[in-house]
mmCIF file of C-alpha atoms in Angstrom:
data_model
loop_
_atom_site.group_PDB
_atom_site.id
_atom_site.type_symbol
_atom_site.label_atom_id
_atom_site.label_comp_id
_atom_site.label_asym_id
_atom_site.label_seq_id
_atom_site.Cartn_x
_atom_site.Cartn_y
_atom_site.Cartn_z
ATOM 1 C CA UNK A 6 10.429 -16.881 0.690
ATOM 2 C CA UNK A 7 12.295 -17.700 -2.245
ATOM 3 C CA UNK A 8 15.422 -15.273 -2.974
ATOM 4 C CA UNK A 9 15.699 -15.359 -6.625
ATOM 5 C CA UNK A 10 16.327 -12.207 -8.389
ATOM 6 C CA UNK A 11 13.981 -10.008 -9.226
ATOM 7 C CA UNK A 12 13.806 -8.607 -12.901
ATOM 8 C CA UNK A 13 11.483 -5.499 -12.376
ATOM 9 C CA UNK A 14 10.883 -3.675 -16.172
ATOM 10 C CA UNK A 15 11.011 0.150 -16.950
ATOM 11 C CA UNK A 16 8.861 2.600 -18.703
ATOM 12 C CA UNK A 17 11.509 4.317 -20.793
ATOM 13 C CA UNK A 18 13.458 0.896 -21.639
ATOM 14 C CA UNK A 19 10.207 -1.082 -22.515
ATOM 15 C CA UNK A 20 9.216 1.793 -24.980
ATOM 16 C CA UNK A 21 12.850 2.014 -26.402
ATOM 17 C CA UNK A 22 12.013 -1.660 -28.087
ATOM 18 C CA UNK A 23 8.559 -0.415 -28.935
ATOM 19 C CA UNK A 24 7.011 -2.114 -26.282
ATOM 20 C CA UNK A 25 4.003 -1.295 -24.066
ATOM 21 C CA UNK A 26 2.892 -2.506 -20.829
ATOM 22 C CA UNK A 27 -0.775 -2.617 -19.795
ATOM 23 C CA UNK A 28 -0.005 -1.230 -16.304
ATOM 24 C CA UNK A 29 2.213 1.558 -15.132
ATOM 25 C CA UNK A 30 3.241 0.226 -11.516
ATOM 26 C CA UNK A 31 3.338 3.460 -9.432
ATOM 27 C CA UNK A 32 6.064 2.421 -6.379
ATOM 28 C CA UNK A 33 5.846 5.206 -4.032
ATOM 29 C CA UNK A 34 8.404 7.165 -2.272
ATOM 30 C CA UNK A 35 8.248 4.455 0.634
ATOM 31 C CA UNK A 36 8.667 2.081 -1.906
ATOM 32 C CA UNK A 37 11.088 3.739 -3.344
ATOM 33 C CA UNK A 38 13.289 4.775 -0.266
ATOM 34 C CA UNK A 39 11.685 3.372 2.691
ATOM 35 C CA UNK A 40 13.994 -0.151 3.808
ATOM 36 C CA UNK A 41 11.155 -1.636 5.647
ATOM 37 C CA UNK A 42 8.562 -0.778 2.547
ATOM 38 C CA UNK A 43 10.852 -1.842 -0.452
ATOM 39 C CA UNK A 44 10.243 -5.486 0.881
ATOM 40 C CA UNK A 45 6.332 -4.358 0.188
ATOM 41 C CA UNK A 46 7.347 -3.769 -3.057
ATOM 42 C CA UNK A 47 9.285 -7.256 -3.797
ATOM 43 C CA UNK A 48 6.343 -9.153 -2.574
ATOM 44 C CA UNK A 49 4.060 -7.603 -4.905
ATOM 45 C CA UNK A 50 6.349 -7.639 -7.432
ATOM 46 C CA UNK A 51 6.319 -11.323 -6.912
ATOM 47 C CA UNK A 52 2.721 -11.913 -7.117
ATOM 48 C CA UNK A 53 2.874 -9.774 -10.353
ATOM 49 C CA UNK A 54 5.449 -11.979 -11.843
ATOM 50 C CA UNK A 55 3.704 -15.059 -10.640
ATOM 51 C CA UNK A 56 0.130 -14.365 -12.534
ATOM 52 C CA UNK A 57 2.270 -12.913 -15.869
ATOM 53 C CA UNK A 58 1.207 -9.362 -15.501
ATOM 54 C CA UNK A 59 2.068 -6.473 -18.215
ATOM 55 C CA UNK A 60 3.782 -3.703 -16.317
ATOM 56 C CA UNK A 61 6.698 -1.233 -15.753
ATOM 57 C CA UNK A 62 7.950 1.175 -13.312
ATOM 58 C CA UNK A 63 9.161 4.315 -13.896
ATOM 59 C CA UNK A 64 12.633 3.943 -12.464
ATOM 60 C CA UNK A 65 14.296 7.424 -12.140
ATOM 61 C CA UNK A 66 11.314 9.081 -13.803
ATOM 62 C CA UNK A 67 9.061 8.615 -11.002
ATOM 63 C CA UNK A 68 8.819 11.273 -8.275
ATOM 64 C CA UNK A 69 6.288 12.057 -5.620
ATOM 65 C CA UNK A 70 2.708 12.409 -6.447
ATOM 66 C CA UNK A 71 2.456 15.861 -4.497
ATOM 67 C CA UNK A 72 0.294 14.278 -2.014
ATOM 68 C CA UNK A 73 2.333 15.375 1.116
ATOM 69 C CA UNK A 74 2.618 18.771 -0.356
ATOM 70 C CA UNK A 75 -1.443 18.971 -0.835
ATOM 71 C CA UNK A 76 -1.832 17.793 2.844
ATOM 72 C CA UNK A 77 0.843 20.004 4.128
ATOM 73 C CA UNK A 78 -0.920 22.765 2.421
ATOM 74 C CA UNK A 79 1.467 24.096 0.002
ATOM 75 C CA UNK A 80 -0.587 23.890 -3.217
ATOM 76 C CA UNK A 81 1.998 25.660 -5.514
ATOM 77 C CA UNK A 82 4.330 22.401 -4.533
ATOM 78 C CA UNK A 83 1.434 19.991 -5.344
ATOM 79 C CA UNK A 84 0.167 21.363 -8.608
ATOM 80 C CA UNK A 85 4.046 21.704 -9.963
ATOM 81 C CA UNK A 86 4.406 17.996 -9.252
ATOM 82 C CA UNK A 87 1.106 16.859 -10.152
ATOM 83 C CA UNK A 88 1.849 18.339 -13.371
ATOM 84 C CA UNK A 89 4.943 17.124 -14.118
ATOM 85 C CA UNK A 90 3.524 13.522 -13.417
ATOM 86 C CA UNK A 91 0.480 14.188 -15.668
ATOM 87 C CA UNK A 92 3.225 15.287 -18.990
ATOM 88 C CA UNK A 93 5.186 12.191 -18.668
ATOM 89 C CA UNK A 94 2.490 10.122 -17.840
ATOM 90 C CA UNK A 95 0.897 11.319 -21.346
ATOM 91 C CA UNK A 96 4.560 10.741 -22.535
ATOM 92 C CA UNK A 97 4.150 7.049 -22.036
ATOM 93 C CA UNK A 98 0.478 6.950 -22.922
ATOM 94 C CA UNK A 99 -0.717 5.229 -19.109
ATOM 95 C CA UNK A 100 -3.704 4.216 -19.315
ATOM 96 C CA UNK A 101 -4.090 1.740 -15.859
ATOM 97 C CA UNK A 102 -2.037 2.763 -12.803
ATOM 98 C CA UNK A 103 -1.511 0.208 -10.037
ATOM 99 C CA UNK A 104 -0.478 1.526 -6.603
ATOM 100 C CA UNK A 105 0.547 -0.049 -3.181
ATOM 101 C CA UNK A 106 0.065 3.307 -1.088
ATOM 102 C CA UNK A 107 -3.385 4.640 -0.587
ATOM 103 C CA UNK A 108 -2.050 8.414 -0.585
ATOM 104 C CA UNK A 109 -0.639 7.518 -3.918
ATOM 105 C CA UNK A 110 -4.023 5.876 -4.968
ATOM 106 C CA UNK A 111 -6.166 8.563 -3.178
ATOM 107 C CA UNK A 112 -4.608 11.374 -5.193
ATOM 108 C CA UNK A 113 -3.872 9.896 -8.654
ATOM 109 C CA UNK A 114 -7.642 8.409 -8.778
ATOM 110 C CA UNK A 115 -9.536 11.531 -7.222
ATOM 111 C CA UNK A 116 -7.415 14.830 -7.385
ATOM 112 C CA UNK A 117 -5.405 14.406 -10.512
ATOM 113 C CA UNK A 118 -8.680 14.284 -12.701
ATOM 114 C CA UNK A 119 -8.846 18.123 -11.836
ATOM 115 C CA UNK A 120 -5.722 18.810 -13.535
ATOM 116 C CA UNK A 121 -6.320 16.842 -16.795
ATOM 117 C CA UNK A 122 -4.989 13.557 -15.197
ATOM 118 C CA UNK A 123 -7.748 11.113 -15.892
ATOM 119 C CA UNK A 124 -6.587 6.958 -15.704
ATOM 120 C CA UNK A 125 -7.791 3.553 -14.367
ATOM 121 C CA UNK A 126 -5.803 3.950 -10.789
ATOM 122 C CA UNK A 127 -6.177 0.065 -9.025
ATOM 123 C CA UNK A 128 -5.022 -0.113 -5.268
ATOM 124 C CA UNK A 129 -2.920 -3.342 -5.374
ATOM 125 C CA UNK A 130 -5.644 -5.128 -2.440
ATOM 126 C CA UNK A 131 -8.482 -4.635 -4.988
ATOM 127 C CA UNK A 132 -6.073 -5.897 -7.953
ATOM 128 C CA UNK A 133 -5.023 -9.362 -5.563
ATOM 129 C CA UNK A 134 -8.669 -9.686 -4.625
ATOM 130 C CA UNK A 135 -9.668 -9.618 -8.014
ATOM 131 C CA UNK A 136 -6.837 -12.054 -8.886
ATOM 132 C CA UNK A 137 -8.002 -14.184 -6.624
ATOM 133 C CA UNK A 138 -12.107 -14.555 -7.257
ATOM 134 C CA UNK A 139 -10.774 -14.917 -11.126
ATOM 135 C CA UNK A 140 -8.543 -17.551 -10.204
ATOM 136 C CA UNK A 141 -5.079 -16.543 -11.324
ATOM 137 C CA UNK A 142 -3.916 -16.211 -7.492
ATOM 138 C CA UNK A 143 -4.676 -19.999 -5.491
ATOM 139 C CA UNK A 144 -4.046 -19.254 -1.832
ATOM 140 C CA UNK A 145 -2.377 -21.943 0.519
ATOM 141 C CA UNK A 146 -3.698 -21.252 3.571
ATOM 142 C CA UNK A 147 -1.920 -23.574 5.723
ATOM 143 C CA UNK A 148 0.601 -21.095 6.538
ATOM 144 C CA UNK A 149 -1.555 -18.880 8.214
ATOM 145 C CA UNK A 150 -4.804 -20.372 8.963
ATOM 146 C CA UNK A 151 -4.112 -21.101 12.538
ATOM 147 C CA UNK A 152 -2.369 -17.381 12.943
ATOM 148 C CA UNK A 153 -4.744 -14.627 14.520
ATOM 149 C CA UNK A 154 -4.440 -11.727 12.224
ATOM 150 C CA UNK A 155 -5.820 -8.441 13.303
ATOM 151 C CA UNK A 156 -6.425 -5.701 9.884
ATOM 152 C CA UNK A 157 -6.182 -1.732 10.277
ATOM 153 C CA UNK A 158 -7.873 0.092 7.971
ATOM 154 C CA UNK A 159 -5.894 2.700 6.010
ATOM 155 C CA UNK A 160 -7.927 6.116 6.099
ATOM 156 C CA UNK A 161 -7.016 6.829 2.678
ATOM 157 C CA UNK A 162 -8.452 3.064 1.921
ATOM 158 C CA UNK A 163 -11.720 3.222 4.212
ATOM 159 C CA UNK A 164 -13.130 6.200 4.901
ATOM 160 C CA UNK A 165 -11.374 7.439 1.680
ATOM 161 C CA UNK A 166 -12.268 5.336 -0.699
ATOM 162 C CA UNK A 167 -14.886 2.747 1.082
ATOM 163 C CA UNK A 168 -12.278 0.020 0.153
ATOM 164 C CA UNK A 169 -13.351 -1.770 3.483
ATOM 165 C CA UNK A 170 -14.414 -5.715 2.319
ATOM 166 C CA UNK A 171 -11.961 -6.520 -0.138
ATOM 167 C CA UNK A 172 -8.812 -6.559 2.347
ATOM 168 C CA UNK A 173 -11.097 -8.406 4.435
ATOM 169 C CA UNK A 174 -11.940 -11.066 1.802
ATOM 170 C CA UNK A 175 -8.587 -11.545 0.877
ATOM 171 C CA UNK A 176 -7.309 -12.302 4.773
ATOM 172 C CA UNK A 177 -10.118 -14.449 5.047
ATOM 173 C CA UNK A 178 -8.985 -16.584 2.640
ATOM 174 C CA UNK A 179 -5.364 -16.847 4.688
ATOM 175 C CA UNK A 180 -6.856 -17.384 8.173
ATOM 176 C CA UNK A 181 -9.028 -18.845 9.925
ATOM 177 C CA UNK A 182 -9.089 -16.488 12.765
ATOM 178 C CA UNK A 183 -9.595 -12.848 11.628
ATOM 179 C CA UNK A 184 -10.408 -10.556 14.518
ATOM 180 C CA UNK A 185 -11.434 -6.809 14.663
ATOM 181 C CA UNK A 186 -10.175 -4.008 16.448
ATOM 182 C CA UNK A 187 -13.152 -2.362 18.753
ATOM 183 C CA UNK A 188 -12.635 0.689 16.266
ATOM 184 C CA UNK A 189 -13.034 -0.875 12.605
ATOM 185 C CA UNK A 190 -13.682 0.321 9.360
ATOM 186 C CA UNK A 191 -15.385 3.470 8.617
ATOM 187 C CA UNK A 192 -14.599 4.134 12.682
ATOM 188 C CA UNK A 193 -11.202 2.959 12.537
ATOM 189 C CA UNK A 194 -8.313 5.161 14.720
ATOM 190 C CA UNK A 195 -5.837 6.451 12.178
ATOM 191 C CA UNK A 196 -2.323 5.892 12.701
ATOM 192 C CA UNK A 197 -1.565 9.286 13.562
ATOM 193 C CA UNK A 198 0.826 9.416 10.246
ATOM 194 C CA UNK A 199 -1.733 11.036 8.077
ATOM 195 C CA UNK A 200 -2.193 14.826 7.102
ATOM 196 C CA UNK A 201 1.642 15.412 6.599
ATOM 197 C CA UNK A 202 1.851 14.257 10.219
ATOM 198 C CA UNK A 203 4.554 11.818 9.385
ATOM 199 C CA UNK A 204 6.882 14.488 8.682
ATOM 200 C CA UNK A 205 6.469 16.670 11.816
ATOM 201 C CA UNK A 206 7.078 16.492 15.391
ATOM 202 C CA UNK A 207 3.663 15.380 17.250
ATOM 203 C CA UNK A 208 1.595 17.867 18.565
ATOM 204 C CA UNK A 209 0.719 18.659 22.647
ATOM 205 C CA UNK A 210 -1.639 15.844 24.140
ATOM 206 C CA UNK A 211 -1.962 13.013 26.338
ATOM 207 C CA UNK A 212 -0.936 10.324 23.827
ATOM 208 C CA UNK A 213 0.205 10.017 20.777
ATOM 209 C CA UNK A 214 -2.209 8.434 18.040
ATOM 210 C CA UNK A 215 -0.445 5.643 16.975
ATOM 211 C CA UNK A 216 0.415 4.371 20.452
ATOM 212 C CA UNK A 217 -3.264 4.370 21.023
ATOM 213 C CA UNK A 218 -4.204 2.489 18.030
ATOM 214 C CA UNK A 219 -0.985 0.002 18.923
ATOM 215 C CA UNK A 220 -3.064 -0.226 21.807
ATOM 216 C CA UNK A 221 -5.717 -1.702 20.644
ATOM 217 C CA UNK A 222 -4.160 -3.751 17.947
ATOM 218 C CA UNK A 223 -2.479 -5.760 20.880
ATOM 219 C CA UNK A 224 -6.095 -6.062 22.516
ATOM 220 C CA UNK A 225 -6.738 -8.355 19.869
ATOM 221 C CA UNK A 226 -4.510 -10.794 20.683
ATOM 222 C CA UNK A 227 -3.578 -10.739 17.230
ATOM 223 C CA UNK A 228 -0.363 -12.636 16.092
ATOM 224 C CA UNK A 229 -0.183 -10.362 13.002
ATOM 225 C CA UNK A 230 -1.241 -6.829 12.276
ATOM 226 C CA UNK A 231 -1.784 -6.724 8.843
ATOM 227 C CA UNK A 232 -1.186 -3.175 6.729
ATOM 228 C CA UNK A 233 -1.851 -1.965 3.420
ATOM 229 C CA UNK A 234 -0.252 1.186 3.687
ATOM 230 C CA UNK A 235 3.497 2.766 4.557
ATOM 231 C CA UNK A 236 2.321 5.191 7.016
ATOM 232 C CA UNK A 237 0.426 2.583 8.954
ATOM 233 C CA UNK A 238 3.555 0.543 9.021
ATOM 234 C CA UNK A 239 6.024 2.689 9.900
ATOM 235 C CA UNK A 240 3.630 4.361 12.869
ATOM 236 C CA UNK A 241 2.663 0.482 13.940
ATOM 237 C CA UNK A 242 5.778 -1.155 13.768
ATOM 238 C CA UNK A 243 7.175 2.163 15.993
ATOM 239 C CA UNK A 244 4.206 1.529 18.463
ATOM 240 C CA UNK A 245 5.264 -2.522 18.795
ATOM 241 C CA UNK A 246 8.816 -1.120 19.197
ATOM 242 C CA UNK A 247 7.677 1.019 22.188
ATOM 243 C CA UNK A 248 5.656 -1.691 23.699
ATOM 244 C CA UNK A 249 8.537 -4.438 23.427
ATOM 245 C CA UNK A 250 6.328 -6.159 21.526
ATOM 246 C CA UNK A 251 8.377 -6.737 18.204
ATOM 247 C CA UNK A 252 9.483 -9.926 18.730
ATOM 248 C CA UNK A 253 6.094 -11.204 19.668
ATOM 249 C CA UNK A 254 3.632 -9.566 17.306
ATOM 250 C CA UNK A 255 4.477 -9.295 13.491
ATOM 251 C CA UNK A 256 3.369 -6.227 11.799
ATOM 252 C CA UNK A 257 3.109 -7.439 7.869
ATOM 253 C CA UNK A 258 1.658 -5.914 4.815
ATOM 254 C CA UNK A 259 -1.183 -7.688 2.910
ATOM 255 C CA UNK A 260 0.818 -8.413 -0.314
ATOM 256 C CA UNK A 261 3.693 -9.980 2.082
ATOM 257 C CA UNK A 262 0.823 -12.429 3.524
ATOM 258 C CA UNK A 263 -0.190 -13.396 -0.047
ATOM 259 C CA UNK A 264 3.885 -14.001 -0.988
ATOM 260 C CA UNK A 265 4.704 -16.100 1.441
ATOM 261 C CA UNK A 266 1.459 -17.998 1.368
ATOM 262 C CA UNK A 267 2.647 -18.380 -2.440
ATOM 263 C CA UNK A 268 6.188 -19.479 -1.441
ATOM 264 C CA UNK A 269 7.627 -16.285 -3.301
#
């Protein structure tokens, strides 16, 4: 992947010089802070660049969406962040939000109405697959199309959101050999990061969730597990750790597929 810098523009800088971008690019506190995640970020940054898109990040604006706070079940915590987001969001005029976490796109597109937060929210898989069918994004293939990839379904994507094909149609276009888990789509396992559970010690039982759904991601026989989500990552890429499968089985996000199928 090519190593050149990246230029990445910001909200309050862009509207300094009286400019406006068409999409407010929503990073994420895995984005954000998360090593593994920021290269996420770079990759889609990439494609952005590549196809000439209009957009800025908030920089040292942005916070958290309040979405951990929601699931953990302090509300007070939510609604004070939500609302913060919402008053500089109207600052800035954001009309189109795109995001590369499905908590982040779950919330801003479905709970944030409720508070007077009402935008265009676009998961980044919908916004490549679009790119794609319209032509701006031409896939090599040769990189992958002889690499098994295996994709988990975010909850907040699937059963969240029925964002189940697109992902789908966008891998398909990478590899030849695309292969399911035996629990797929709207019956996919989670990762057992969900529900604040990524912040808290795992509960009594016989097995923690993401070791059973690294389970069956290696059942595949799967060279890649593709993600679309932080949580997934971080809970898959600790299950490959724990099998001593790391070096053998690549766990890499959607968007860093489409980059290095793009030479990025």
């Amino acid at each position: 992947m090519n190593s050149h810098k990246l230029v990445v523009p910001v909200m309050s800088e862009l509207f300094a010089r009286g400019e406006k971008p068409e999409y407010l690019f929503w990073v994420g506190c895995a984005g954000a802070y998360d090593d593994r995640y920021k290269k996420v970020v770079r990759a889609f940054v990439k494609i952005l660049d590549f196809i000439d898109v209009s957009y800025a990040v908030l920089g040292k604006e942005e916070s958290c969406t309040g979405d951990p706070a929601r699931r953990a079940g302090n509300e007070m915590l939510y609604q004070m962040q939500a609302l913060r987001n919402i008053e500089l969001f109207r600052s800035y005029d954001v009309k189109k939000i795109l995001t590369i976490c499905p908590h982040c796109y779950n919330i801003l597109k479905n709970e944030y109405p409720d508070l007077g937060g009402d935008y265009e929210v676009i998961n980044y898989i919908l916004f490549i697959n679009t790119a794609i069918h319209e032509g701006k994004l031409k896939i090599d293939s040769s990189i992958f199309s002889n690499i098994t990839i295996t994709y988990h379904d975010p909850c907040y994507l699937g059963r969240g959101n029925g964002i189940y094909d697109q992902p789908r149609s966008v891998l398909k276009k990478m590899t030849h050999h695309l292969v399911e888990m035996k629990r797929n789509k709207s019956f996919a396992l989670c990762c057992g990061g969900g529900g604040g559970q990524m912040f808290k010690e795992a509960e009594k039982g016989e097995k923690e969730v993401y070791m059973e759904r690294t389970e069956e991601t290696l059942e595949t026989g799967a060279d890649v597990i593709a993600t679309a989500c932080p949580f997934c990552m971080t809970m898959l890429t600790d299950g490959l750790k724990y099998k001593n499968k790391i070096n053998t089985v690549k766990n890499l996000d959607i968007a860093e597929i489409i980059a290095l199928s793009l030479n990025l």
